[in-house]
Amino acid sequence: MSEHVRALLGTPRMFALVRDDDEDGAEVVAYGLSLPGGDAATIGVRRPTFGYWTSAQSAARRLRSELIWLEGDGRLSTS
Protein backbone atom coordinates (compact mmCIF):
# COMPACT_ATOMS: atom_id res chain seq x y z
CA MET A 1 0.00 0.00 0.00
CA SER A 2 1.43 3.38 -0.97
CA GLU A 3 2.14 6.02 1.67
CA HIS A 4 -0.44 8.34 0.08
CA VAL A 5 -3.16 5.68 0.39
CA ARG A 6 -2.13 4.98 4.00
CA ALA A 7 -2.44 8.69 4.79
CA LEU A 8 -5.90 8.87 3.20
CA LEU A 9 -7.04 5.82 5.14
CA GLY A 10 -5.59 7.17 8.36
CA THR A 11 -3.33 4.17 8.90
CA PRO A 12 -0.54 5.14 11.30
CA ARG A 13 2.93 3.83 10.50
CA MET A 14 5.92 3.54 12.84
CA PHE A 15 9.42 4.61 11.84
CA ALA A 16 12.90 5.16 13.20
CA LEU A 17 15.34 7.94 12.33
CA VAL A 18 18.88 6.60 12.10
CA ARG A 19 22.12 8.54 11.73
CA ASP A 20 25.43 7.02 10.66
CA ASP A 21 28.28 7.79 12.99
CA ASP A 22 31.72 7.15 11.51
CA GLU A 23 33.14 6.07 14.87
CA ASP A 24 30.35 4.00 16.43
CA GLY A 25 28.27 2.88 13.45
CA ALA A 26 24.57 3.70 13.22
CA GLU A 27 22.61 5.38 16.00
CA VAL A 28 18.84 5.63 16.40
CA VAL A 29 18.07 9.33 16.85
CA ALA A 30 14.30 9.07 17.34
CA TYR A 31 11.27 6.86 16.94
CA GLY A 32 8.15 8.18 15.31
CA LEU A 33 4.64 7.66 14.11
CA SER A 34 3.14 8.96 10.89
CA LEU A 35 -0.29 10.43 11.55
CA PRO A 36 -3.43 10.56 9.43
CA GLY A 37 -3.01 13.33 6.88
CA GLY A 38 0.74 12.82 6.58
CA ASP A 39 2.04 14.67 9.67
CA ALA A 40 4.44 12.86 11.99
CA ALA A 41 5.37 12.86 15.66
CA THR A 42 8.75 11.78 17.05
CA ILE A 43 10.31 11.13 20.42
CA GLY A 44 14.07 11.40 20.87
CA VAL A 45 16.15 8.49 22.14
CA ARG A 46 18.96 10.17 24.09
CA ARG A 47 16.77 13.01 25.33
CA PRO A 48 13.04 12.32 25.41
CA THR A 49 12.12 15.39 23.37
CA PHE A 50 8.90 15.45 21.39
CA GLY A 51 8.82 16.62 17.78
CA TYR A 52 5.90 17.38 15.47
CA TRP A 53 6.64 17.48 11.73
CA THR A 54 4.84 17.97 8.43
CA SER A 55 5.96 14.46 7.40
CA ALA A 56 8.30 11.65 8.41
CA GLN A 57 10.55 12.67 5.51
CA SER A 58 10.69 16.23 6.84
CA ALA A 59 11.73 14.95 10.28
CA ALA A 60 14.51 12.88 8.70
CA ARG A 61 15.81 15.86 6.71
CA ARG A 62 15.70 18.24 9.69
CA LEU A 63 17.41 15.74 12.01
CA ARG A 64 19.95 14.78 9.31
CA SER A 65 19.06 11.11 9.53
CA GLU A 66 17.78 8.23 7.42
CA LEU A 67 14.11 7.29 7.56
CA ILE A 68 13.53 3.60 8.29
CA TRP A 69 9.93 2.36 8.24
CA LEU A 70 9.17 -0.29 10.86
CA GLU A 71 6.67 -2.70 9.31
CA GLY A 72 4.07 -4.47 11.45
CA ASP A 73 5.61 -7.85 10.74
CA GLY A 74 9.03 -6.81 12.05
CA ARG A 75 10.58 -6.05 8.65
CA LEU A 76 12.49 -2.84 7.96
CA SER A 77 11.92 -0.71 4.89
CA THR A 78 13.64 2.41 3.59
CA SER A 79 10.95 3.17 0.99
JSON list of C-alpha atoms in Angstrom, two decimals:
[
{"chain": "A", "resi": 1, "resn": "MET", "atom": "CA", "xyz": [0.00, 0.00, 0.00]},
{"chain": "A", "resi": 2, "resn": "SER", "atom": "CA", "xyz": [1.43, 3.38, -0.97]},
{"chain": "A", "resi": 3, "resn": "GLU", "atom": "CA", "xyz": [2.14, 6.02, 1.67]},
{"chain": "A", "resi": 4, "resn": "HIS", "atom": "CA", "xyz": [-0.44, 8.34, 0.08]},
{"chain": "A", "resi": 5, "resn": "VAL", "atom": "CA", "xyz": [-3.16, 5.68, 0.39]},
{"chain": "A", "resi": 6, "resn": "ARG", "atom": "CA", "xyz": [-2.13, 4.98, 4.00]},
{"chain": "A", "resi": 7, "resn": "ALA", "atom": "CA", "xyz": [-2.44, 8.69, 4.79]},
{"chain": "A", "resi": 8, "resn": "LEU", "atom": "CA", "xyz": [-5.90, 8.87, 3.20]},
{"chain": "A", "resi": 9, "resn": "LEU", "atom": "CA", "xyz": [-7.04, 5.82, 5.14]},
{"chain": "A", "resi": 10, "resn": "GLY", "atom": "CA", "xyz": [-5.59, 7.17, 8.36]},
{"chain": "A", "resi": 11, "resn": "THR", "atom": "CA", "xyz": [-3.33, 4.17, 8.90]},
{"chain": "A", "resi": 12, "resn": "PRO", "atom": "CA", "xyz": [-0.54, 5.14, 11.30]},
{"chain": "A", "resi": 13, "resn": "ARG", "atom": "CA", "xyz": [2.93, 3.83, 10.50]},
{"chain": "A", "resi": 14, "resn": "MET", "atom": "CA", "xyz": [5.92, 3.54, 12.84]},
{"chain": "A", "resi": 15, "resn": "PHE", "atom": "CA", "xyz": [9.42, 4.61, 11.84]},
{"chain": "A", "resi": 16, "resn": "ALA", "atom": "CA", "xyz": [12.90, 5.16, 13.20]},
{"chain": "A", "resi": 17, "resn": "LEU", "atom": "CA", "xyz": [15.34, 7.94, 12.33]},
{"chain": "A", "resi": 18, "resn": "VAL", "atom": "CA", "xyz": [18.88, 6.60, 12.10]},
{"chain": "A", "resi": 19, "resn": "ARG", "atom": "CA", "xyz": [22.12, 8.54, 11.73]},
{"chain": "A", "resi": 20, "resn": "ASP", "atom": "CA", "xyz": [25.43, 7.02, 10.66]},
{"chain": "A", "resi": 21, "resn": "ASP", "atom": "CA", "xyz": [28.28, 7.79, 12.99]},
{"chain": "A", "resi": 22, "resn": "ASP", "atom": "CA", "xyz": [31.72, 7.15, 11.51]},
{"chain": "A", "resi": 23, "resn": "GLU", "atom": "CA", "xyz": [33.14, 6.07, 14.87]},
{"chain": "A", "resi": 24, "resn": "ASP", "atom": "CA", "xyz": [30.35, 4.00, 16.43]},
{"chain": "A", "resi": 25, "resn": "GLY", "atom": "CA", "xyz": [28.27, 2.88, 13.45]},
{"chain": "A", "resi": 26, "resn": "ALA", "atom": "CA", "xyz": [24.57, 3.70, 13.22]},
{"chain": "A", "resi": 27, "resn": "GLU", "atom": "CA", "xyz": [22.61, 5.38, 16.00]},
{"chain": "A", "resi": 28, "resn": "VAL", "atom": "CA", "xyz": [18.84, 5.63, 16.40]},
{"chain": "A", "resi": 29, "resn": "VAL", "atom": "CA", "xyz": [18.07, 9.33, 16.85]},
{"chain": "A", "resi": 30, "resn": "ALA", "atom": "CA", "xyz": [14.30, 9.07, 17.34]},
{"chain": "A", "resi": 31, "resn": "TYR", "atom": "CA", "xyz": [11.27, 6.86, 16.94]},
{"chain": "A", "resi": 32, "resn": "GLY", "atom": "CA", "xyz": [8.15, 8.18, 15.31]},
{"chain": "A", "resi": 33, "resn": "LEU", "atom": "CA", "xyz": [4.64, 7.66, 14.11]},
{"chain": "A", "resi": 34, "resn": "SER", "atom": "CA", "xyz": [3.14, 8.96, 10.89]},
{"chain": "A", "resi": 35, "resn": "LEU", "atom": "CA", "xyz": [-0.29, 10.43, 11.55]},
{"chain": "A", "resi": 36, "resn": "PRO", "atom": "CA", "xyz": [-3.43, 10.56, 9.43]},
{"chain": "A", "resi": 37, "resn": "GLY", "atom": "CA", "xyz": [-3.01, 13.33, 6.88]},
{"chain": "A", "resi": 38, "resn": "GLY", "atom": "CA", "xyz": [0.74, 12.82, 6.58]},
{"chain": "A", "resi": 39, "resn": "ASP", "atom": "CA", "xyz": [2.04, 14.67, 9.67]},
{"chain": "A", "resi": 40, "resn": "ALA", "atom": "CA", "xyz": [4.44, 12.86, 11.99]},
{"chain": "A", "resi": 41, "resn": "ALA", "atom": "CA", "xyz": [5.37, 12.86, 15.66]},
{"chain": "A", "resi": 42, "resn": "THR", "atom": "CA", "xyz": [8.75, 11.78, 17.05]},
{"chain": "A", "resi": 43, "resn": "ILE", "atom": "CA", "xyz": [10.31, 11.13, 20.42]},
{"chain": "A", "resi": 44, "resn": "GLY", "atom": "CA", "xyz": [14.07, 11.40, 20.87]},
{"chain": "A", "resi": 45, "resn": "VAL", "atom": "CA", "xyz": [16.15, 8.49, 22.14]},
{"chain": "A", "resi": 46, "resn": "ARG", "atom": "CA", "xyz": [18.96, 10.17, 24.09]},
{"chain": "A", "resi": 47, "resn": "ARG", "atom": "CA", "xyz": [16.77, 13.01, 25.33]},
{"chain": "A", "resi": 48, "resn": "PRO", "atom": "CA", "xyz": [13.04, 12.32, 25.41]},
{"chain": "A", "resi": 49, "resn": "THR", "atom": "CA", "xyz": [12.12, 15.39, 23.37]},
{"chain": "A", "resi": 50, "resn": "PHE", "atom": "CA", "xyz": [8.90, 15.45, 21.39]},
{"chain": "A", "resi": 51, "resn": "GLY", "atom": "CA", "xyz": [8.82, 16.62, 17.78]},
{"chain": "A", "resi": 52, "resn": "TYR", "atom": "CA", "xyz": [5.90, 17.38, 15.47]},
{"chain": "A", "resi": 53, "resn": "TRP", "atom": "CA", "xyz": [6.64, 17.48, 11.73]},
{"chain": "A", "resi": 54, "resn": "THR", "atom": "CA", "xyz": [4.84, 17.97, 8.43]},
{"chain": "A", "resi": 55, "resn": "SER", "atom": "CA", "xyz": [5.96, 14.46, 7.40]},
{"chain": "A", "resi": 56, "resn": "ALA", "atom": "CA", "xyz": [8.30, 11.65, 8.41]},
{"chain": "A", "resi": 57, "resn": "GLN", "atom": "CA", "xyz": [10.55, 12.67, 5.51]},
{"chain": "A", "resi": 58, "resn": "SER", "atom": "CA", "xyz": [10.69, 16.23, 6.84]},
{"chain": "A", "resi": 59, "resn": "ALA", "atom": "CA", "xyz": [11.73, 14.95, 10.28]},
{"chain": "A", "resi": 60, "resn": "ALA", "atom": "CA", "xyz": [14.51, 12.88, 8.70]},
{"chain": "A", "resi": 61, "resn": "ARG", "atom": "CA", "xyz": [15.81, 15.86, 6.71]},
{"chain": "A", "resi": 62, "resn": "ARG", "atom": "CA", "xyz": [15.70, 18.24, 9.69]},
{"chain": "A", "resi": 63, "resn": "LEU", "atom": "CA", "xyz": [17.41, 15.74, 12.01]},
{"chain": "A", "resi": 64, "resn": "ARG", "atom": "CA", "xyz": [19.95, 14.78, 9.31]},
{"chain": "A", "resi": 65, "resn": "SER", "atom": "CA", "xyz": [19.06, 11.11, 9.53]},
{"chain": "A", "resi": 66, "resn": "GLU", "atom": "CA", "xyz": [17.78, 8.23, 7.42]},
{"chain": "A", "resi": 67, "resn": "LEU", "atom": "CA", "xyz": [14.11, 7.29, 7.56]},
{"chain": "A", "resi": 68, "resn": "ILE", "atom": "CA", "xyz": [13.53, 3.60, 8.29]},
{"chain": "A", "resi": 69, "resn": "TRP", "atom": "CA", "xyz": [9.93, 2.36, 8.24]},
{"chain": "A", "resi": 70, "resn": "LEU", "atom": "CA", "xyz": [9.17, -0.29, 10.86]},
{"chain": "A", "resi": 71, "resn": "GLU", "atom": "CA", "xyz": [6.67, -2.70, 9.31]},
{"chain": "A", "resi": 72, "resn": "GLY", "atom": "CA", "xyz": [4.07, -4.47, 11.45]},
{"chain": "A", "resi": 73, "resn": "ASP", "atom": "CA", "xyz": [5.61, -7.85, 10.74]},
{"chain": "A", "resi": 74, "resn": "GLY", "atom": "CA", "xyz": [9.03, -6.81, 12.05]},
{"chain": "A", "resi": 75, "resn": "ARG", "atom": "CA", "xyz": [10.58, -6.05, 8.65]},
{"chain": "A", "resi": 76, "resn": "LEU", "atom": "CA", "xyz": [12.49, -2.84, 7.96]},
{"chain": "A", "resi": 77, "resn": "SER", "atom": "CA", "xyz": [11.92, -0.71, 4.89]},
{"chain": "A", "resi": 78, "resn": "THR", "atom": "CA", "xyz": [13.64, 2.41, 3.59]},
{"chain": "A", "resi": 79, "resn": "SER", "atom": "CA", "xyz": [10.95, 3.17, 0.99]}
]
